[in-house]
Structure formats: structure tokens, C-alpha cells
mmCIF file of C-alpha atoms and ligand atoms in Angstrom:
data_model
loop_
_atom_site.group_PDB
_atom_site.id
_atom_site.type_symbol
_atom_site.label_atom_id
_atom_site.label_comp_id
_atom_site.label_asym_id
_atom_site.label_seq_id
_atom_site.Cartn_x
_atom_site.Cartn_y
_atom_site.Cartn_z
ATOM 1 C CA MET N 911 178.576 216.634 129.512
ATOM 2 C CA SER N 912 177.943 213.641 127.209
ATOM 3 C CA ASN N 913 180.833 211.593 125.898
ATOM 4 C CA PRO N 914 181.409 207.955 124.773
ATOM 5 C CA PHE N 915 182.606 206.991 128.280
ATOM 6 C CA THR N 916 179.735 208.523 130.215
ATOM 7 C CA ASN N 917 177.619 205.970 132.150
ATOM 8 C CA PHE N 918 180.086 203.089 131.233
ATOM 9 C CA GLN N 919 178.539 200.058 132.576
ATOM 10 C CA GLY N 920 181.276 197.556 132.108
ATOM 11 C CA LYS N 921 183.207 198.373 135.296
ATOM 12 C CA PRO N 922 181.889 196.574 138.450
ATOM 13 C CA ALA N 923 182.691 198.293 141.764
ATOM 14 C CA THR N 924 184.491 195.356 143.143
ATOM 15 C CA THR N 925 185.074 191.876 141.748
ATOM 16 C CA PRO N 926 186.082 188.452 142.981
ATOM 17 C CA GLY N 927 187.932 185.595 141.057
ATOM 18 C CA VAL N 928 189.952 185.753 137.966
ATOM 19 C CA PHE N 929 191.518 188.914 136.495
ATOM 20 C CA SER N 930 189.779 190.492 133.451
ATOM 21 C CA GLU N 931 191.351 191.381 130.098
ATOM 22 C CA PHE N 932 191.020 195.040 131.159
ATOM 23 C CA GLU N 933 193.172 194.536 134.245
ATOM 24 C CA THR N 934 195.818 192.468 132.535
ATOM 25 C CA ARG N 935 196.229 195.024 129.813
ATOM 26 C CA LEU N 936 196.577 197.753 132.594
ATOM 27 C CA ALA N 937 199.263 195.495 134.115
ATOM 28 C CA ASN N 938 201.209 195.298 130.842
ATOM 29 C CA ARG N 939 201.201 199.102 130.532
ATOM 30 C CA ASN N 940 202.108 199.743 134.200
ATOM 31 C CA SER N 941 205.173 197.562 134.997
ATOM 32 C CA GLY N 942 206.286 196.682 138.528
ATOM 33 C CA ALA N 943 209.473 196.551 140.346
ATOM 34 C CA ILE N 944 211.500 193.293 140.088
ATOM 35 C CA LEU N 945 211.663 192.442 143.789
ATOM 36 C CA GLU N 946 215.197 190.914 143.600
ATOM 37 C CA THR N 947 216.650 194.338 142.671
ATOM 38 C CA MET N 948 215.849 195.583 146.268
ATOM 39 C CA VAL N 949 219.287 194.466 147.201
ATOM 40 C CA HIS N 950 220.194 197.929 145.781
ATOM 41 C CA ASP N 951 219.645 201.043 147.721
ATOM 42 C CA ILE N 952 218.552 202.696 144.518
ATOM 43 C CA THR N 953 216.058 200.954 142.234
ATOM 44 C CA PRO N 954 217.722 200.500 138.753
ATOM 45 C CA THR N 955 215.886 203.012 136.487
ATOM 46 C CA GLY N 956 214.604 200.330 134.168
ATOM 47 C CA THR N 957 212.818 198.437 136.912
ATOM 48 C CA HIS N 958 211.235 201.515 138.708
ATOM 49 C CA TYR N 959 207.603 200.929 138.655
ATOM 50 C CA LEU N 960 205.243 202.842 136.289
ATOM 51 C CA LEU N 961 201.746 204.108 136.894
ATOM 52 C CA THR N 962 200.261 206.107 134.010
ATOM 53 C CA HIS N 963 196.520 206.642 133.826
ATOM 54 C CA PHE N 964 196.179 207.838 130.229
ATOM 55 C CA ASP N 965 198.788 208.022 127.494
ATOM 56 C CA VAL N 966 202.396 209.256 127.892
ATOM 57 C CA PRO N 967 202.196 212.758 126.295
ATOM 58 C CA ILE N 968 204.933 213.540 123.825
ATOM 59 C CA ILE N 969 206.211 216.966 124.777
ATOM 60 C CA ASP N 970 208.605 219.280 122.757
ATOM 61 C CA GLU N 971 211.212 220.319 125.216
ATOM 62 C CA ALA N 972 212.177 223.445 123.234
ATOM 63 C CA ALA N 973 208.552 224.775 123.376
ATOM 64 C CA PHE N 974 207.959 223.593 126.998
ATOM 65 C CA GLU N 975 206.689 226.108 129.510
ATOM 66 C CA LEU N 976 205.825 225.885 133.247
ATOM 67 C CA ASN N 977 203.185 228.366 133.911
ATOM 68 C CA LEU N 978 202.400 229.809 137.335
ATOM 69 C CA SER N 979 199.078 231.341 137.203
ATOM 70 C CA GLY N 980 195.927 232.244 139.307
ATOM 71 C CA ALA N 981 196.009 234.075 142.702
ATOM 72 C CA PHE N 982 199.583 235.171 142.489
ATOM 73 C CA ASP N 983 200.686 238.809 142.611
ATOM 74 C CA ALA N 984 203.585 238.044 140.289
ATOM 75 C CA PRO N 985 202.578 235.189 137.971
ATOM 76 C CA TYR N 986 205.248 234.053 135.525
ATOM 77 C CA SER N 987 206.416 231.216 133.197
ATOM 78 C CA LEU N 988 209.692 229.286 133.114
ATOM 79 C CA SER N 989 211.458 227.472 130.289
ATOM 80 C CA LEU N 990 213.263 224.142 130.968
ATOM 81 C CA ASP N 991 216.538 225.910 130.646
ATOM 82 C CA ASP N 992 215.354 228.486 133.330
ATOM 83 C CA ILE N 993 214.488 225.570 135.669
ATOM 84 C CA ARG N 994 217.797 223.710 135.039
ATOM 85 C CA ALA N 995 219.739 226.918 135.852
ATOM 86 C CA MET N 996 218.189 227.019 139.274
ATOM 87 C CA PRO N 997 219.988 225.530 142.372
ATOM 88 C CA SER N 998 219.828 221.739 141.819
ATOM 89 C CA GLN N 999 219.534 218.991 144.344
ATOM 90 C CA THR N 1000 219.618 215.127 144.065
ATOM 91 C CA VAL N 1001 217.452 213.439 146.763
ATOM 92 C CA PRO N 1002 216.746 209.719 147.132
ATOM 93 C CA VAL N 1003 212.871 209.356 147.494
ATOM 94 C CA THR N 1004 210.863 206.192 147.823
ATOM 95 C CA LEU N 1005 207.720 206.233 145.749
ATOM 96 C CA GLU N 1006 204.889 203.770 146.270
ATOM 97 C CA CYS N 1007 201.562 203.727 144.402
ATOM 98 C CA ALA N 1008 198.560 203.999 146.726
ATOM 99 C CA GLY N 1009 196.978 200.960 144.798
ATOM 100 C CA ASN N 1010 200.044 198.764 145.647
ATOM 101 C CA GLY N 1011 198.536 195.427 147.040
ATOM 102 C CA ARG N 1012 195.218 196.049 145.462
ATOM 103 C CA ALA N 1013 195.152 192.637 143.628
ATOM 104 C CA ARG N 1014 195.458 190.829 146.988
ATOM 105 C CA LEU N 1015 192.082 192.105 148.323
ATOM 106 C CA GLU N 1016 189.023 189.991 148.073
ATOM 107 C CA PRO N 1017 186.716 191.064 146.409
ATOM 108 C CA ARG N 1018 189.249 193.599 144.838
ATOM 109 C CA SER N 1019 188.708 196.929 143.120
ATOM 110 C CA PHE N 1020 188.611 196.605 139.371
ATOM 111 C CA SER N 1021 191.678 198.629 138.526
ATOM 112 C CA MET N 1022 195.462 198.216 138.043
ATOM 113 C CA PRO N 1023 196.140 194.852 139.714
ATOM 114 C CA TRP N 1024 199.219 195.327 141.779
ATOM 115 C CA ALA N 1025 200.412 192.655 144.104
ATOM 116 C CA TYR N 1026 203.591 193.963 145.817
ATOM 117 C CA GLU N 1027 205.690 195.665 143.074
ATOM 118 C CA ALA N 1028 204.556 199.248 142.889
ATOM 119 C CA VAL N 1029 207.403 200.683 144.900
ATOM 120 C CA GLY N 1030 210.915 202.006 144.164
ATOM 121 C CA THR N 1031 213.659 204.471 145.224
ATOM 122 C CA SER N 1032 215.306 206.877 142.853
ATOM 123 C CA GLU N 1033 217.728 209.702 143.157
ATOM 124 C CA TRP N 1034 215.527 212.437 141.865
ATOM 125 C CA ILE N 1035 217.282 215.487 140.231
ATOM 126 C CA GLY N 1036 215.690 218.857 140.453
ATOM 127 C CA THR N 1037 215.038 222.092 142.289
ATOM 128 C CA PRO N 1038 213.048 222.812 145.495
ATOM 129 C CA LEU N 1039 209.529 224.098 144.616
ATOM 130 C CA ALA N 1040 209.102 226.463 147.503
ATOM 131 C CA PRO N 1041 211.240 229.424 146.207
ATOM 132 C CA LEU N 1042 209.581 229.253 142.827
ATOM 133 C CA ILE N 1043 206.111 229.580 144.554
ATOM 134 C CA ALA N 1044 207.360 232.419 146.800
ATOM 135 C CA ARG N 1045 208.725 234.337 143.721
ATOM 136 C CA ALA N 1046 205.198 234.367 142.272
ATOM 137 C CA GLN N 1047 203.835 235.835 145.586
ATOM 138 C CA PRO N 1048 200.655 233.792 146.320
ATOM 139 C CA ARG N 1049 197.937 235.997 147.759
ATOM 140 C CA ALA N 1050 196.923 235.660 151.283
ATOM 141 C CA ASP N 1051 193.660 234.047 150.533
ATOM 142 C CA VAL N 1052 195.155 231.084 148.535
ATOM 143 C CA VAL N 1053 193.873 227.790 150.020
ATOM 144 C CA ASP N 1054 195.213 225.306 147.362
ATOM 145 C CA MET N 1055 198.028 225.172 144.912
ATOM 146 C CA SER N 1056 197.142 222.892 141.919
ATOM 147 C CA PHE N 1057 199.554 220.939 139.744
ATOM 148 C CA THR N 1058 198.322 219.789 136.461
ATOM 149 C CA GLY N 1059 199.938 217.453 133.920
ATOM 150 C CA ALA N 1060 199.757 217.429 130.105
ATOM 151 C CA ASP N 1061 197.927 214.081 129.897
ATOM 152 C CA PHE N 1062 194.265 214.148 129.178
ATOM 153 C CA GLY N 1063 191.868 211.222 129.351
ATOM 154 C CA TYR N 1064 188.662 209.824 130.893
ATOM 155 C CA ASP N 1065 187.863 208.046 134.113
ATOM 156 C CA ASN N 1066 184.528 207.082 135.160
ATOM 157 C CA GLY N 1067 183.008 209.158 132.316
ATOM 158 C CA VAL N 1068 184.968 212.359 133.439
ATOM 159 C CA GLY N 1069 187.366 213.772 131.025
ATOM 160 C CA HIS N 1070 190.284 215.733 132.681
ATOM 161 C CA ARG N 1071 193.954 216.299 132.801
ATOM 162 C CA PHE N 1072 195.670 214.414 135.566
ATOM 163 C CA GLY N 1073 196.012 216.993 138.370
ATOM 164 C CA ARG N 1074 196.428 217.243 142.189
ATOM 165 C CA ALA N 1075 196.741 219.945 144.783
ATOM 166 C CA LEU N 1076 198.452 220.634 148.081
ATOM 167 C CA SER N 1077 197.425 223.296 150.611
ATOM 168 C CA PRO N 1078 199.896 226.007 151.620
ATOM 169 C CA GLU N 1079 200.366 224.062 154.958
ATOM 170 C CA GLN N 1080 201.066 220.921 153.204
ATOM 171 C CA LEU N 1081 203.604 222.654 150.893
ATOM 172 C CA ALA N 1082 205.421 224.191 153.899
ATOM 173 C CA ASP N 1083 205.626 220.746 155.504
ATOM 174 C CA LEU N 1084 206.871 218.667 152.598
ATOM 175 C CA ASN N 1085 210.174 219.039 150.660
ATOM 176 C CA VAL N 1086 208.362 219.199 147.324
ATOM 177 C CA MET N 1087 210.749 219.091 144.274
ATOM 178 C CA LEU N 1088 210.395 219.999 140.603
ATOM 179 C CA VAL N 1089 212.282 217.126 138.978
ATOM 180 C CA TYR N 1090 213.926 216.843 135.530
ATOM 181 C CA GLY N 1091 216.422 213.963 136.218
ATOM 182 C CA MET N 1092 216.438 210.570 137.665
ATOM 183 C CA ASN N 1093 219.619 208.432 138.699
ATOM 184 C CA GLY N 1094 222.029 210.730 136.852
ATOM 185 C CA THR N 1095 220.183 210.676 133.520
ATOM 186 C CA PRO N 1096 217.391 212.981 132.141
ATOM 187 C CA LEU N 1097 213.891 211.940 133.228
ATOM 188 C CA LEU N 1098 212.408 209.278 130.868
ATOM 189 C CA PRO N 1099 209.097 210.035 129.197
ATOM 190 C CA GLN N 1100 207.192 207.436 131.082
ATOM 191 C CA HIS N 1101 208.329 208.996 134.376
ATOM 192 C CA GLY N 1102 207.079 212.437 133.450
ATOM 193 C CA ALA N 1103 209.681 214.110 131.146
ATOM 194 C CA PRO N 1104 210.574 216.838 130.829
ATOM 195 C CA LEU N 1105 209.388 217.918 134.324
ATOM 196 C CA ARG N 1106 207.539 216.362 137.160
ATOM 197 C CA LEU N 1107 206.666 216.880 140.838
ATOM 198 C CA ILE N 1108 208.093 214.753 143.570
ATOM 199 C CA VAL N 1109 206.092 214.871 146.915
ATOM 200 C CA PRO N 1110 208.368 212.893 149.398
ATOM 201 C CA GLY N 1111 206.733 210.838 151.922
ATOM 202 C CA TRP N 1112 203.213 210.669 150.040
ATOM 203 C CA TYR N 1113 201.832 207.946 147.859
ATOM 204 C CA GLY N 1114 202.802 208.436 144.196
ATOM 205 C CA MET N 1115 199.551 210.103 143.017
ATOM 206 C CA ALA N 1116 200.777 213.418 144.470
ATOM 207 C CA SER N 1117 203.841 213.353 142.242
ATOM 208 C CA VAL N 1118 202.342 214.734 139.102
ATOM 209 C CA LYS N 1119 204.261 213.806 135.875
ATOM 210 C CA TRP N 1120 204.445 216.016 132.726
ATOM 211 C CA LEU N 1121 203.819 219.051 134.968
ATOM 212 C CA THR N 1122 202.864 222.140 132.907
ATOM 213 C CA ASP N 1123 200.711 224.177 135.215
ATOM 214 C CA ILE N 1124 200.862 225.476 138.794
ATOM 215 C CA GLU N 1125 197.743 227.442 139.746
ATOM 216 C CA ALA N 1126 197.142 229.298 143.060
ATOM 217 C CA LEU N 1127 193.452 228.749 144.075
ATOM 218 C CA THR N 1128 191.099 230.795 146.482
ATOM 219 C CA ALA N 1129 188.628 227.863 146.563
ATOM 220 C CA PRO N 1130 189.436 224.167 147.301
ATOM 221 C CA TYR N 1131 190.649 222.253 144.311
ATOM 222 C CA GLN N 1132 187.926 220.157 142.809
ATOM 223 C CA GLY N 1133 190.062 217.989 140.193
ATOM 224 C CA PHE N 1134 188.922 214.405 139.596
ATOM 225 C CA GLN N 1135 192.086 212.850 140.985
ATOM 226 C CA GLN N 1136 191.770 214.722 144.185
ATOM 227 C CA VAL N 1137 188.055 214.649 145.004
ATOM 228 C CA ARG N 1138 186.702 211.555 143.150
ATOM 229 C CA THR N 1139 189.611 209.092 143.800
ATOM 230 C CA TYR N 1140 192.635 208.574 145.999
ATOM 231 C CA ARG N 1141 190.375 208.497 148.964
ATOM 232 C CA PHE N 1142 190.105 205.682 151.611
ATOM 233 C CA ARG N 1143 186.534 204.447 151.341
ATOM 234 C CA GLN N 1144 184.504 201.586 152.657
ATOM 235 C CA ASP N 1145 181.963 201.722 149.875
ATOM 236 C CA ALA N 1146 181.120 203.638 146.724
ATOM 237 C CA ASP N 1147 179.044 206.339 148.484
ATOM 238 C CA ASP N 1148 181.523 206.944 151.236
ATOM 239 C CA PRO N 1149 182.883 210.467 150.914
ATOM 240 C CA GLY N 1150 186.096 209.024 152.208
ATOM 241 C CA ILE N 1151 189.444 210.276 153.630
ATOM 242 C CA PRO N 1152 191.998 211.830 151.365
ATOM 243 C CA ILE N 1153 195.071 209.629 150.866
ATOM 244 C CA THR N 1154 198.260 211.405 151.881
ATOM 245 C CA LYS N 1155 201.377 209.865 153.584
ATOM 246 C CA ILE N 1156 202.797 206.407 152.710
ATOM 247 C CA ARG N 1157 201.800 203.775 155.442
ATOM 248 C CA VAL N 1158 204.506 201.598 157.074
ATOM 249 C CA LYS N 1159 205.467 198.698 154.896
ATOM 250 C CA SER N 1160 208.263 196.150 154.306
ATOM 251 C CA LEU N 1161 209.073 193.666 151.498
ATOM 252 C CA MET N 1162 211.579 190.972 151.248
ATOM 253 C CA VAL N 1163 213.747 189.856 148.291
ATOM 254 C CA PRO N 1164 212.182 186.436 147.815
ATOM 255 C CA PRO N 1165 214.991 183.904 148.895
ATOM 256 C CA GLY N 1166 215.982 180.708 146.949
ATOM 257 C CA ILE N 1167 214.896 179.884 143.366
ATOM 258 C CA PRO N 1168 211.459 180.395 141.862
ATOM 259 C CA ASP N 1169 208.915 178.344 140.180
ATOM 260 C CA TRP N 1170 208.122 180.175 136.741
ATOM 261 C CA LEU N 1171 204.252 180.165 137.177
ATOM 262 C CA THR N 1172 203.478 180.306 140.934
ATOM 263 C CA ARG N 1173 206.593 182.224 141.965
ATOM 264 C CA LYS N 1174 206.831 179.844 144.987
ATOM 265 C CA ARG N 1175 210.459 179.228 146.034
ATOM 266 C CA MET N 1176 212.772 176.447 146.947
ATOM 267 C CA THR N 1177 216.115 176.436 148.864
ATOM 268 C CA PRO N 1178 218.473 173.957 150.520
ATOM 269 C CA PRO N 1179 218.384 173.664 154.385
ATOM 270 C CA GLY N 1180 220.689 175.574 156.624
ATOM 271 C CA PRO N 1181 221.364 179.297 157.218
ATOM 272 C CA VAL N 1182 219.648 181.461 154.612
ATOM 273 C CA GLU N 1183 220.311 185.205 154.462
ATOM 274 C CA VAL N 1184 217.039 187.119 153.919
ATOM 275 C CA ARG N 1185 217.120 190.763 152.850
ATOM 276 C CA GLY N 1186 214.500 193.386 152.194
ATOM 277 C CA ARG N 1187 213.374 197.005 152.442
ATOM 278 C CA ALA N 1188 211.107 198.966 154.819
ATOM 279 C CA TRP N 1189 209.606 202.485 154.558
ATOM 280 C CA ALA N 1190 206.909 204.627 156.056
ATOM 281 C CA GLY N 1191 206.641 207.879 154.206
ATOM 282 C CA ASN N 1192 208.890 210.394 155.958
ATOM 283 C CA THR N 1193 208.935 208.560 159.229
ATOM 284 C CA PRO N 1194 211.882 206.421 160.213
ATOM 285 C CA ILE N 1195 211.541 202.693 160.505
ATOM 286 C CA ALA N 1196 212.033 201.543 164.180
ATOM 287 C CA ARG N 1197 211.887 197.800 163.802
ATOM 288 C CA VAL N 1198 211.497 195.041 161.114
ATOM 289 C CA GLU N 1199 210.421 191.517 161.975
ATOM 290 C CA PHE N 1200 210.905 188.385 159.958
ATOM 291 C CA GLY N 1201 208.382 185.486 160.457
ATOM 292 C CA VAL N 1202 208.587 181.844 159.677
ATOM 293 C CA ASP N 1203 205.178 180.085 159.984
ATOM 294 C CA GLY N 1204 204.100 182.828 162.486
ATOM 295 C CA VAL N 1205 207.177 182.724 164.631
ATOM 296 C CA TRP N 1206 208.884 186.180 164.466
ATOM 297 C CA GLN N 1207 212.498 187.331 164.944
ATOM 298 C CA ASP N 1208 213.948 190.759 164.826
ATOM 299 C CA ALA N 1209 215.799 191.724 161.631
ATOM 300 C CA GLU N 1210 218.716 194.005 161.531
ATOM 301 C CA CYS N 1211 218.200 197.456 159.922
ATOM 302 C CA ALA N 1212 220.529 199.577 158.023
ATOM 303 C CA PRO N 1213 220.422 203.366 158.065
ATOM 304 C CA HIS N 1214 217.657 204.969 155.755
ATOM 305 C CA VAL N 1215 219.083 205.759 152.304
ATOM 306 C CA SER N 1216 217.656 209.317 153.037
ATOM 307 C CA ALA N 1217 215.078 211.025 155.227
ATOM 308 C CA HIS N 1218 212.615 210.319 152.435
ATOM 309 C CA ALA N 1219 213.730 206.773 151.403
ATOM 310 C CA TRP N 1220 213.616 203.194 152.567
ATOM 311 C CA CYS N 1221 216.120 201.355 154.726
ATOM 312 C CA GLY N 1222 217.587 197.951 154.061
ATOM 313 C CA TRP N 1223 217.176 195.000 156.477
ATOM 314 C CA ARG N 1224 218.532 191.601 156.760
ATOM 315 C CA CYS N 1225 218.438 188.491 159.079
ATOM 316 C CA THR N 1226 219.491 184.867 159.045
ATOM 317 C CA TRP N 1227 216.827 182.210 158.726
ATOM 318 C CA GLN N 1228 217.841 178.499 159.689
ATOM 319 C CA ALA N 1229 215.904 176.796 156.970
ATOM 320 C CA GLU N 1230 214.422 173.338 157.954
ATOM 321 C CA PRO N 1231 212.997 170.783 155.510
ATOM 322 C CA GLY N 1232 209.349 171.213 154.261
ATOM 323 C CA TRP N 1233 207.072 173.925 153.136
ATOM 324 C CA HIS N 1234 207.279 177.346 155.027
ATOM 325 C CA THR N 1235 205.469 180.620 154.958
ATOM 326 C CA LEU N 1236 207.879 183.628 155.239
ATOM 327 C CA GLN N 1237 206.633 187.143 156.152
ATOM 328 C CA CYS N 1238 207.975 190.464 157.009
ATOM 329 C CA ARG N 1239 206.510 193.393 158.892
ATOM 330 C CA ALA N 1240 207.773 196.791 159.851
ATOM 331 C CA THR N 1241 207.055 199.194 162.823
ATOM 332 C CA ASP N 1242 207.646 202.976 162.385
ATOM 333 C CA ALA N 1243 208.994 205.417 164.841
ATOM 334 C CA ASP N 1244 205.419 206.534 165.576
ATOM 335 C CA GLY N 1245 204.533 202.965 166.716
ATOM 336 C CA ASN N 1246 202.582 202.080 163.605
ATOM 337 C CA VAL N 1247 202.820 198.357 162.977
ATOM 338 C CA GLN N 1248 202.386 196.842 159.468
ATOM 339 C CA PRO N 1249 199.269 194.562 159.810
ATOM 340 C CA ILE N 1250 199.281 190.831 158.868
ATOM 341 C CA ASP N 1251 195.861 190.975 156.982
ATOM 342 C CA ALA N 1252 195.069 193.555 154.501
ATOM 343 C CA PRO N 1253 193.050 196.601 155.611
ATOM 344 C CA TRP N 1254 189.835 196.617 153.507
ATOM 345 C CA ASP N 1255 189.460 199.539 151.172
ATOM 346 C CA HIS N 1256 186.718 199.868 148.491
ATOM 347 C CA SER N 1257 189.423 201.048 145.847
ATOM 348 C CA GLY N 1258 192.148 198.795 147.077
ATOM 349 C CA PHE N 1259 194.307 201.658 148.377
ATOM 350 C CA GLY N 1260 196.865 201.582 151.092
ATOM 351 C CA ASN N 1261 197.256 197.759 151.501
ATOM 352 C CA ASN N 1262 200.413 197.408 153.618
ATOM 353 C CA ALA N 1263 199.747 193.867 154.693
ATOM 354 C CA ALA N 1264 202.839 191.775 155.554
ATOM 355 C CA HIS N 1265 204.635 190.413 152.458
ATOM 356 C CA THR N 1266 204.076 186.540 152.399
ATOM 357 C CA VAL N 1267 206.443 184.157 150.486
ATOM 358 C CA GLU N 1268 205.853 180.383 150.210
ATOM 359 C CA ILE N 1269 209.028 178.319 150.186
ATOM 360 C CA TYR N 1270 210.030 174.681 150.108
ATOM 361 C CA VAL N 1271 213.136 173.548 151.815
ATOM 362 C CA GLN N 1272 214.630 170.592 149.919
ATOM 363 C CA ALA N 1273 217.115 168.359 151.675
ATOM 364 C CA GLN N 1274 218.885 166.902 148.647
ATOM 365 C CA ASN N 1275 220.806 168.998 146.363
ATOM 366 C CA VAL N 1276 218.918 170.202 143.286
ATOM 367 C CA ALA N 1277 221.316 170.347 140.307
ATOM 368 C CA PRO N 1278 220.654 172.590 137.508
ATOM 369 C CA SER N 1279 219.333 170.699 134.440
ATOM 370 C CA THR N 1280 217.914 171.524 131.065
HETATM 371 N N1 MTE D 1448 200.337 213.532 134.977
HETATM 372 C C1 MTE D 1448 200.313 212.365 135.679
HETATM 373 N N2 MTE D 1448 200.982 212.196 136.863
HETATM 374 C C2 MTE D 1448 200.992 211.088 137.552
HETATM 375 C C3 MTE D 1448 200.208 210.035 137.133
HETATM 376 C C4 MTE D 1448 199.487 210.170 135.853
HETATM 377 O O1 MTE D 1448 198.852 209.152 135.431
HETATM 378 N N3 MTE D 1448 199.556 211.338 135.171
HETATM 379 N N4 MTE D 1448 200.272 208.825 137.958
HETATM 380 C C5 MTE D 1448 200.407 209.084 139.268
HETATM 381 C C6 MTE D 1448 200.618 207.896 140.080
HETATM 382 S S1 MTE D 1448 199.169 207.209 140.563
HETATM 383 C C7 MTE D 1448 201.798 207.496 140.515
HETATM 384 S S2 MTE D 1448 201.814 206.178 141.587
HETATM 385 C C8 MTE D 1448 203.021 208.085 140.146
HETATM 386 C C9 MTE D 1448 203.834 206.998 139.450
HETATM 387 O O2 MTE D 1448 205.066 207.544 138.977
HETATM 388 P P1 MTE D 1448 206.176 206.607 138.085
HETATM 389 O O3 MTE D 1448 205.344 206.081 136.887
HETATM 390 O O4 MTE D 1448 207.284 207.563 137.704
HETATM 391 O O5 MTE D 1448 206.620 205.545 138.981
HETATM 392 O O6 MTE D 1448 202.875 209.006 139.143
HETATM 393 C C10 MTE D 1448 201.733 209.939 139.462
HETATM 394 N N5 MTE D 1448 201.635 211.100 138.697
HETATM 395 MO MO1 MO D 1449 199.576 205.436 141.988
#
């Protein structure tokens, strides 16, 4: 099918060097977390990262319907009031965008240029999905359940509504929720209001926002966001491996005070308490290490905020004068260790390389001045 975005030649597969205007405009739309708020177990709502491919759809809540259709014996629709009247649960879940860290690959994929900030933890308020699916009575030959959002746009010349699917086995394995609230308040438009999916433990693309349709399919789902992207690939022709669970990762709250432009840091010498977060999908974190110029020490980990959310960590660094490179890396209970160097990926997905912060330890007292 022909459209104005077919055969768009302006997008290189990967690119080195400076960021383009396209990338910086995407970065303005899709804000990232403010790392210093990671002192909180729950990310303040206004600083939860955003990733919206197309436009935020404006949805009339009174007219809203969630439709369950396809290979169900008892398909039906629900209003928002119906969904809000169902048993509600509030679950802290850490969400991370699969593209987090993309900007730090060289050459990088030409897309949303995340460095470290596409992660956050919210208390999602909603109802478990499984009973709603069971009530519709999926037929025995269902192989995929698709979840489609109200947002429509083009990517690589293909017009589509944002959609994803999960197999019956994946649905049985994951505590998927239908969500209408976040941190004690109604879901904000940019986070998927009035209704979204939350798929705990998986990268964010699975958590479809502005959800309006659930369809039971007897053939594998072929939606663009499932088949054409969100796959680990080595090059453009690689069929790739579907992206699922969030890889083990940690971040630190950058210590000291920043330089406006470079975000490099400065701190006086002596003991510095360094804090951060670590997560690995639904797998517990077994260990977090903090490194100074390549010398590592174990950090102390707090309990996970929930089975689906990050844990806090802290350690004391004896800061000595001069420039230093600070890093952190986590190990999960399955023995997966966060790498120091970024794992290459054609689309910049799944970069869980160690977080690196440059800091100068200054002996004399630096008084605030204007
Ligand atoms: N309908 C729809 N759902 C979507 C997206 C989207 O663009 N459209 N983006 C996905 C991606 S890639 C991520 S990382 C998460 C981000 O959720 P947030 O913006 O609430 O942080 O939403 C997912 N769900
Ligand atoms: Mo994402």
C-alpha cells in the first residue's frame, strides 16, 4: 500500500557522531527519569519516563469500551465502570524501555536516544487480566492474544495501531494487569489513560497503552511492533530474537554536584554515601557491586519493593582527590551479571552496560557563589 512515508530514505540503519534533529525532537517528546529521584522506592509520577510512538490519543472515557473478540466462545465488551468495579490491586512494577541505553552504542540506531533514564517504578492500580480472559472462554486452538491501542501512526512506511501479543503460556506465567491508576491517582493521558496493560518483568513495549481491543487469535500475531521491531538483531536482515524479559541492570544516583552541560560531578574528599537501584525483570537481585576506577566493592541491597520491582542499594565510597570513574553492576539470582561494555544490538535494544559516572574530588571547600 502506498503512503507518504513508504520508502522513506531519510533514516539510516545506524549512525555515528552527533545527534540529528529527528532524534532530539523525539527526546523532547519522550522524557526520561531524573536519576536523583531514585532515592525513592516509587518514582514520582511526573518523572516516570515516557515512550509514545505516535500521538497520545484523546479518549472519551464515557464512550470507552474494551472489546474482547476473536476466537472466544463468549466474547464481550466492558465499560470503564465495569472494569473499575472488578477486584482491584495495587502492584509496584519497574518498567524499563527496551531502547534504554541506545544512545550509548557506537554506531547507534537512529531512534529515541536514551542514555540511562528510561526506567521507573510505579504503584499500578488495576485488575488482574486472567479472569477477564477466562470469562470470554478462549477456544482451545488460540495461539496468541493480541492487545491493541487506540494510537495509529507510521513506522518504516507501515501504518498500524500500536499492538502486541502474548501467548497463552506467557499469559499464564506473567501477572498481567489491566491498569487505570498510577500512584494513587487516575492514569495520566501520556501513560495510557483510560486503560493500559502492565506486563510485569518484561520490557515496556509489552505494556500496551490506550488499550481498546483484546483479540484471541488462532494464527501467530503479525503486528508491526511484534514482528518488525522489538527483536534483538545483529543487522537489518537478521530475523532476530523477540525481546521479552528485562535484563539485569543497576543505576546509581550520581553523587556530588553536577556540571550543567557535561553532567560530570564534583564532591569533597572523605566518605560519600552512594545509592542506587537494581532490577532484573521478575528475578531477584543477588548482588550489586560499586566500582571506582575498576576496583569493585559489594554494595548493601535492600529488599525488593515488590516481586516485580527494583531494590535499593547503598555503599560508602572513601573519596580521594582527583578524577574518578564510578560504576555499578548487578548480578541476578540466576547468575546473570550486568556487563561493563554494551552488548551490540542493531536497534540499540537491551543495553544493560554498567552505569558510568565521572567525578572530580576537590580537596578545598567549594562555596556556592552566584
Ligand atoms: N499504545 C501504545 N502503547 C505503548 C507504547 C506506544 O507507543 N503506544 N509504547 C510502549 C513502550 S515502547 C514503552 S517503553 C511503554 C512506556 O510506558 P510509559 O510511557 O507509561 O512509561 O509503553 C508501551 N506501550
Ligand atoms: Mo520502550
